[in-house]
């Protein structure tokens, strides 16, 4: 079974969110968030809510990148 993100990886993401400067492109953060949620969902395949959240996060990240 795949592992979800580590506490260290989540902490690094939250640090990036905290340090995000207004006016900069948020698409990279959205993609990183989607990656984390997808890894959590993969680690818990029985959790439909986790899969739904991951899918929504990926859709938002793709929109942010103009896809």
mmCIF file of N, CA and C in Angstrom:
data_model
loop_
_atom_site.group_PDB
_atom_site.id
_atom_site.type_symbol
_atom_site.label_atom_id
_atom_site.label_comp_id
_atom_site.label_asym_id
_atom_site.label_seq_id
_atom_site.Cartn_x
_atom_site.Cartn_y
_atom_site.Cartn_z
ATOM 1 N N UNK A 1 0.857 -1.175 0.000
ATOM 2 C CA UNK A 1 0.000 0.000 0.000
ATOM 3 C C UNK A 1 0.901 1.237 0.000
ATOM 4 N N UNK A 2 0.536 2.244 -0.800
ATOM 5 C CA UNK A 2 1.336 3.471 -0.824
ATOM 6 C C UNK A 2 1.279 4.182 0.527
ATOM 7 N N UNK A 3 2.337 4.877 0.819
ATOM 8 C CA UNK A 3 2.367 5.678 2.047
ATOM 9 C C UNK A 3 1.882 7.081 1.756
ATOM 10 N N UNK A 4 1.227 7.650 2.710
ATOM 11 C CA UNK A 4 0.826 9.049 2.591
ATOM 12 C C UNK A 4 2.038 9.938 2.847
ATOM 13 N N UNK A 5 1.849 11.233 2.730
ATOM 14 C CA UNK A 5 2.957 12.148 2.978
ATOM 15 C C UNK A 5 3.380 12.097 4.448
ATOM 16 N N UNK A 6 4.654 12.338 4.664
ATOM 17 C CA UNK A 6 5.167 12.348 6.033
ATOM 18 C C UNK A 6 4.822 13.668 6.711
ATOM 19 N N UNK A 7 4.952 13.684 8.017
ATOM 20 C CA UNK A 7 4.731 14.919 8.772
ATOM 21 C C UNK A 7 5.701 15.997 8.304
ATOM 22 N N UNK A 8 6.911 15.606 7.972
ATOM 23 C CA UNK A 8 7.918 16.555 7.496
ATOM 24 C C UNK A 8 7.476 17.192 6.168
ATOM 25 N N UNK A 9 6.906 16.389 5.283
ATOM 26 C CA UNK A 9 6.430 16.917 4.001
ATOM 27 C C UNK A 9 5.243 17.857 4.185
ATOM 28 N N UNK A 10 4.343 17.507 5.072
ATOM 29 C CA UNK A 10 3.187 18.370 5.339
ATOM 30 C C UNK A 10 3.650 19.675 5.978
ATOM 31 N N UNK A 11 4.595 19.587 6.901
ATOM 32 C CA UNK A 11 5.137 20.785 7.531
ATOM 33 C C UNK A 11 5.789 21.691 6.498
ATOM 34 N N UNK A 12 6.541 21.117 5.574
ATOM 35 C CA UNK A 12 7.192 21.910 4.523
ATOM 36 C C UNK A 12 6.147 22.603 3.651
ATOM 37 N N UNK A 13 5.077 21.898 3.313
ATOM 38 C CA UNK A 13 4.008 22.518 2.522
ATOM 39 C C UNK A 13 3.368 23.676 3.289
ATOM 40 N N UNK A 14 3.062 23.459 4.555
ATOM 41 C CA UNK A 14 2.442 24.522 5.351
ATOM 42 C C UNK A 14 3.378 25.722 5.493
ATOM 43 N N UNK A 15 4.665 25.474 5.580
ATOM 44 C CA UNK A 15 5.642 26.565 5.626
ATOM 45 C C UNK A 15 5.602 27.351 4.312
ATOM 46 N N UNK A 16 5.519 26.637 3.199
ATOM 47 C CA UNK A 16 5.421 27.308 1.895
ATOM 48 C C UNK A 16 4.157 28.168 1.806
ATOM 49 N N UNK A 17 3.056 27.652 2.337
ATOM 50 C CA UNK A 17 1.808 28.420 2.344
ATOM 51 C C UNK A 17 1.985 29.677 3.196
ATOM 52 N N UNK A 18 2.561 29.507 4.360
ATOM 53 C CA UNK A 18 2.777 30.650 5.259
ATOM 54 C C UNK A 18 3.669 31.710 4.609
ATOM 55 N N UNK A 19 4.695 31.265 3.902
ATOM 56 C CA UNK A 19 5.674 32.185 3.318
ATOM 57 C C UNK A 19 5.282 32.707 1.944
ATOM 58 N N UNK A 20 4.133 32.275 1.436
ATOM 59 C CA UNK A 20 3.691 32.704 0.111
ATOM 60 C C UNK A 20 3.469 34.209 0.090
ATOM 61 N N UNK A 21 4.052 34.851 -0.902
ATOM 62 C CA UNK A 21 3.955 36.313 -1.014
ATOM 63 C C UNK A 21 2.751 36.707 -1.864
ATOM 64 N N UNK A 22 1.985 37.684 -1.410
ATOM 65 C CA UNK A 22 0.857 38.168 -2.219
ATOM 66 C C UNK A 22 1.346 38.634 -3.593
ATOM 67 N N UNK A 23 0.556 38.357 -4.587
ATOM 68 C CA UNK A 23 0.901 38.774 -5.942
ATOM 69 C C UNK A 23 1.703 37.749 -6.716
ATOM 70 N N UNK A 24 2.184 36.698 -6.056
ATOM 71 C CA UNK A 24 2.893 35.650 -6.782
ATOM 72 C C UNK A 24 1.906 34.579 -7.215
ATOM 73 N N UNK A 25 2.300 33.797 -8.182
ATOM 74 C CA UNK A 25 1.427 32.781 -8.755
ATOM 75 C C UNK A 25 1.158 31.658 -7.749
ATOM 76 N N UNK A 26 -0.095 31.436 -7.397
ATOM 77 C CA UNK A 26 -0.421 30.383 -6.435
ATOM 78 C C UNK A 26 -0.531 28.983 -7.051
ATOM 79 N N UNK A 27 -0.324 28.863 -8.360
ATOM 80 C CA UNK A 27 -0.521 27.570 -9.028
ATOM 81 C C UNK A 27 0.402 26.480 -8.482
ATOM 82 N N UNK A 28 1.630 26.824 -8.153
ATOM 83 C CA UNK A 28 2.562 25.815 -7.623
ATOM 84 C C UNK A 28 2.083 25.282 -6.277
ATOM 85 N N UNK A 29 1.580 26.182 -5.433
ATOM 86 C CA UNK A 29 1.048 25.728 -4.134
ATOM 87 C C UNK A 29 -0.174 24.837 -4.329
ATOM 88 N N UNK A 30 -1.036 25.206 -5.266
ATOM 89 C CA UNK A 30 -2.221 24.392 -5.536
ATOM 90 C C UNK A 30 -1.816 23.005 -6.017
ATOM 91 N N UNK A 31 -0.792 22.932 -6.859
ATOM 92 C CA UNK A 31 -0.320 21.631 -7.350
ATOM 93 C C UNK A 31 0.283 20.810 -6.215
ATOM 94 N N UNK A 32 1.058 21.456 -5.349
ATOM 95 C CA UNK A 32 1.642 20.741 -4.204
ATOM 96 C C UNK A 32 0.557 20.215 -3.274
ATOM 97 N N UNK A 33 -0.479 21.032 -3.053
ATOM 98 C CA UNK A 33 -1.592 20.607 -2.196
ATOM 99 C C UNK A 33 -2.295 19.404 -2.813
ATOM 100 N N UNK A 34 -2.533 19.464 -4.118
ATOM 101 C CA UNK A 34 -3.184 18.338 -4.794
ATOM 102 C C UNK A 34 -2.334 17.079 -4.689
ATOM 103 N N UNK A 35 -1.027 17.222 -4.852
ATOM 104 C CA UNK A 35 -0.126 16.065 -4.716
ATOM 105 C C UNK A 35 -0.249 15.432 -3.333
ATOM 106 N N UNK A 36 -0.259 16.262 -2.293
ATOM 107 C CA UNK A 36 -0.381 15.731 -0.929
ATOM 108 C C UNK A 36 -1.710 15.005 -0.742
ATOM 109 N N UNK A 37 -2.795 15.624 -1.194
ATOM 110 C CA UNK A 37 -4.104 14.982 -1.039
ATOM 111 C C UNK A 37 -4.198 13.690 -1.842
ATOM 112 N N UNK A 38 -3.599 13.657 -3.028
ATOM 113 C CA UNK A 38 -3.605 12.424 -3.828
ATOM 114 C C UNK A 38 -2.826 11.315 -3.135
ATOM 115 N N UNK A 39 -1.736 11.669 -2.504
ATOM 116 C CA UNK A 39 -0.959 10.651 -1.769
ATOM 117 C C UNK A 39 -1.717 10.139 -0.553
ATOM 118 N N UNK A 40 -2.423 11.038 0.130
ATOM 119 C CA UNK A 40 -3.246 10.610 1.266
ATOM 120 C C UNK A 40 -4.342 9.669 0.779
ATOM 121 N N UNK A 41 -5.003 10.034 -0.317
ATOM 122 C CA UNK A 41 -6.074 9.192 -0.858
ATOM 123 C C UNK A 41 -5.536 7.831 -1.298
ATOM 124 N N UNK A 42 -4.360 7.807 -1.907
ATOM 125 C CA UNK A 42 -3.764 6.534 -2.342
ATOM 126 C C UNK A 42 -3.426 5.639 -1.150
ATOM 127 N N UNK A 43 -3.055 6.251 -0.035
ATOM 128 C CA UNK A 43 -2.722 5.480 1.164
ATOM 129 C C UNK A 43 -3.968 4.952 1.874
ATOM 130 N N UNK A 44 -5.137 5.504 1.524
ATOM 131 C CA UNK A 44 -6.406 5.103 2.150
ATOM 132 C C UNK A 44 -7.454 4.853 1.068
ATOM 133 N N UNK A 45 -7.266 3.821 0.253
ATOM 134 C CA UNK A 45 -8.163 3.595 -0.880
ATOM 135 C C UNK A 45 -9.629 3.347 -0.494
ATOM 136 N N UNK A 46 -9.871 2.975 0.741
ATOM 137 C CA UNK A 46 -11.243 2.725 1.187
ATOM 138 C C UNK A 46 -11.985 4.008 1.543
ATOM 139 N N UNK A 47 -11.272 5.120 1.607
ATOM 140 C CA UNK A 47 -11.844 6.394 2.041
ATOM 141 C C UNK A 47 -12.297 7.211 0.835
ATOM 142 N N UNK A 48 -13.587 7.138 0.523
ATOM 143 C CA UNK A 48 -14.137 7.851 -0.630
ATOM 144 C C UNK A 48 -14.017 9.364 -0.473
ATOM 145 N N UNK A 49 -14.191 9.856 0.731
ATOM 146 C CA UNK A 49 -14.083 11.301 0.969
ATOM 147 C C UNK A 49 -12.672 11.794 0.632
ATOM 148 N N UNK A 50 -11.652 11.034 1.021
ATOM 149 C CA UNK A 50 -10.272 11.418 0.700
ATOM 150 C C UNK A 50 -10.075 11.464 -0.810
ATOM 151 N N UNK A 51 -10.655 10.507 -1.520
ATOM 152 C CA UNK A 51 -10.549 10.487 -2.989
ATOM 153 C C UNK A 51 -11.264 11.692 -3.593
ATOM 154 N N UNK A 52 -12.418 12.041 -3.054
ATOM 155 C CA UNK A 52 -13.170 13.200 -3.557
ATOM 156 C C UNK A 52 -12.406 14.503 -3.322
ATOM 157 N N UNK A 53 -11.807 14.635 -2.143
ATOM 158 C CA UNK A 53 -11.032 15.839 -1.826
ATOM 159 C C UNK A 53 -9.818 15.932 -2.751
ATOM 160 N N UNK A 54 -9.149 14.810 -2.966
ATOM 161 C CA UNK A 54 -7.984 14.800 -3.854
ATOM 162 C C UNK A 54 -8.370 15.189 -5.274
ATOM 163 N N UNK A 55 -9.489 14.670 -5.740
ATOM 164 C CA UNK A 55 -9.952 14.994 -7.096
ATOM 165 C C UNK A 55 -10.278 16.484 -7.217
ATOM 166 N N UNK A 56 -10.949 17.026 -6.213
ATOM 167 C CA UNK A 56 -11.275 18.456 -6.226
ATOM 168 C C UNK A 56 -10.010 19.317 -6.188
ATOM 169 N N UNK A 57 -9.042 18.904 -5.391
ATOM 170 C CA UNK A 57 -7.783 19.652 -5.299
ATOM 171 C C UNK A 57 -7.039 19.621 -6.625
ATOM 172 N N UNK A 58 -7.041 18.468 -7.301
ATOM 173 C CA UNK A 58 -6.350 18.369 -8.596
ATOM 174 C C UNK A 58 -7.065 19.227 -9.646
ATOM 175 N N UNK A 59 -8.389 19.225 -9.632
ATOM 176 C CA UNK A 59 -9.142 20.058 -10.569
ATOM 177 C C UNK A 59 -8.809 21.533 -10.358
ATOM 178 N N UNK A 60 -8.763 21.964 -9.108
ATOM 179 C CA UNK A 60 -8.434 23.356 -8.802
ATOM 180 C C UNK A 60 -7.002 23.686 -9.222
ATOM 181 N N UNK A 61 -6.076 22.763 -8.992
ATOM 182 C CA UNK A 61 -4.678 22.994 -9.385
ATOM 183 C C UNK A 61 -4.547 23.091 -10.902
ATOM 184 N N UNK A 62 -5.238 22.230 -11.603
ATOM 185 C CA UNK A 62 -5.200 22.278 -13.070
ATOM 186 C C UNK A 62 -5.784 23.589 -13.592
ATOM 187 N N UNK A 63 -6.870 24.047 -12.989
ATOM 188 C CA UNK A 63 -7.462 25.334 -13.380
ATOM 189 C C UNK A 63 -6.496 26.477 -13.106
ATOM 190 N N UNK A 64 -5.809 26.419 -11.974
ATOM 191 C CA UNK A 64 -4.855 27.475 -11.618
ATOM 192 C C UNK A 64 -3.709 27.551 -12.627
ATOM 193 N N UNK A 65 -3.375 26.413 -13.210
ATOM 194 C CA UNK A 65 -2.310 26.375 -14.216
ATOM 195 C C UNK A 65 -2.854 26.618 -15.620
ATOM 196 N N UNK A 66 -4.149 26.854 -15.715
ATOM 197 C CA UNK A 66 -4.744 27.150 -17.017
ATOM 198 C C UNK A 66 -5.017 25.940 -17.872
ATOM 199 N N UNK A 67 -5.232 24.805 -17.251
ATOM 200 C CA UNK A 67 -5.515 23.568 -17.994
ATOM 201 C C UNK A 67 -6.987 23.273 -18.013
#
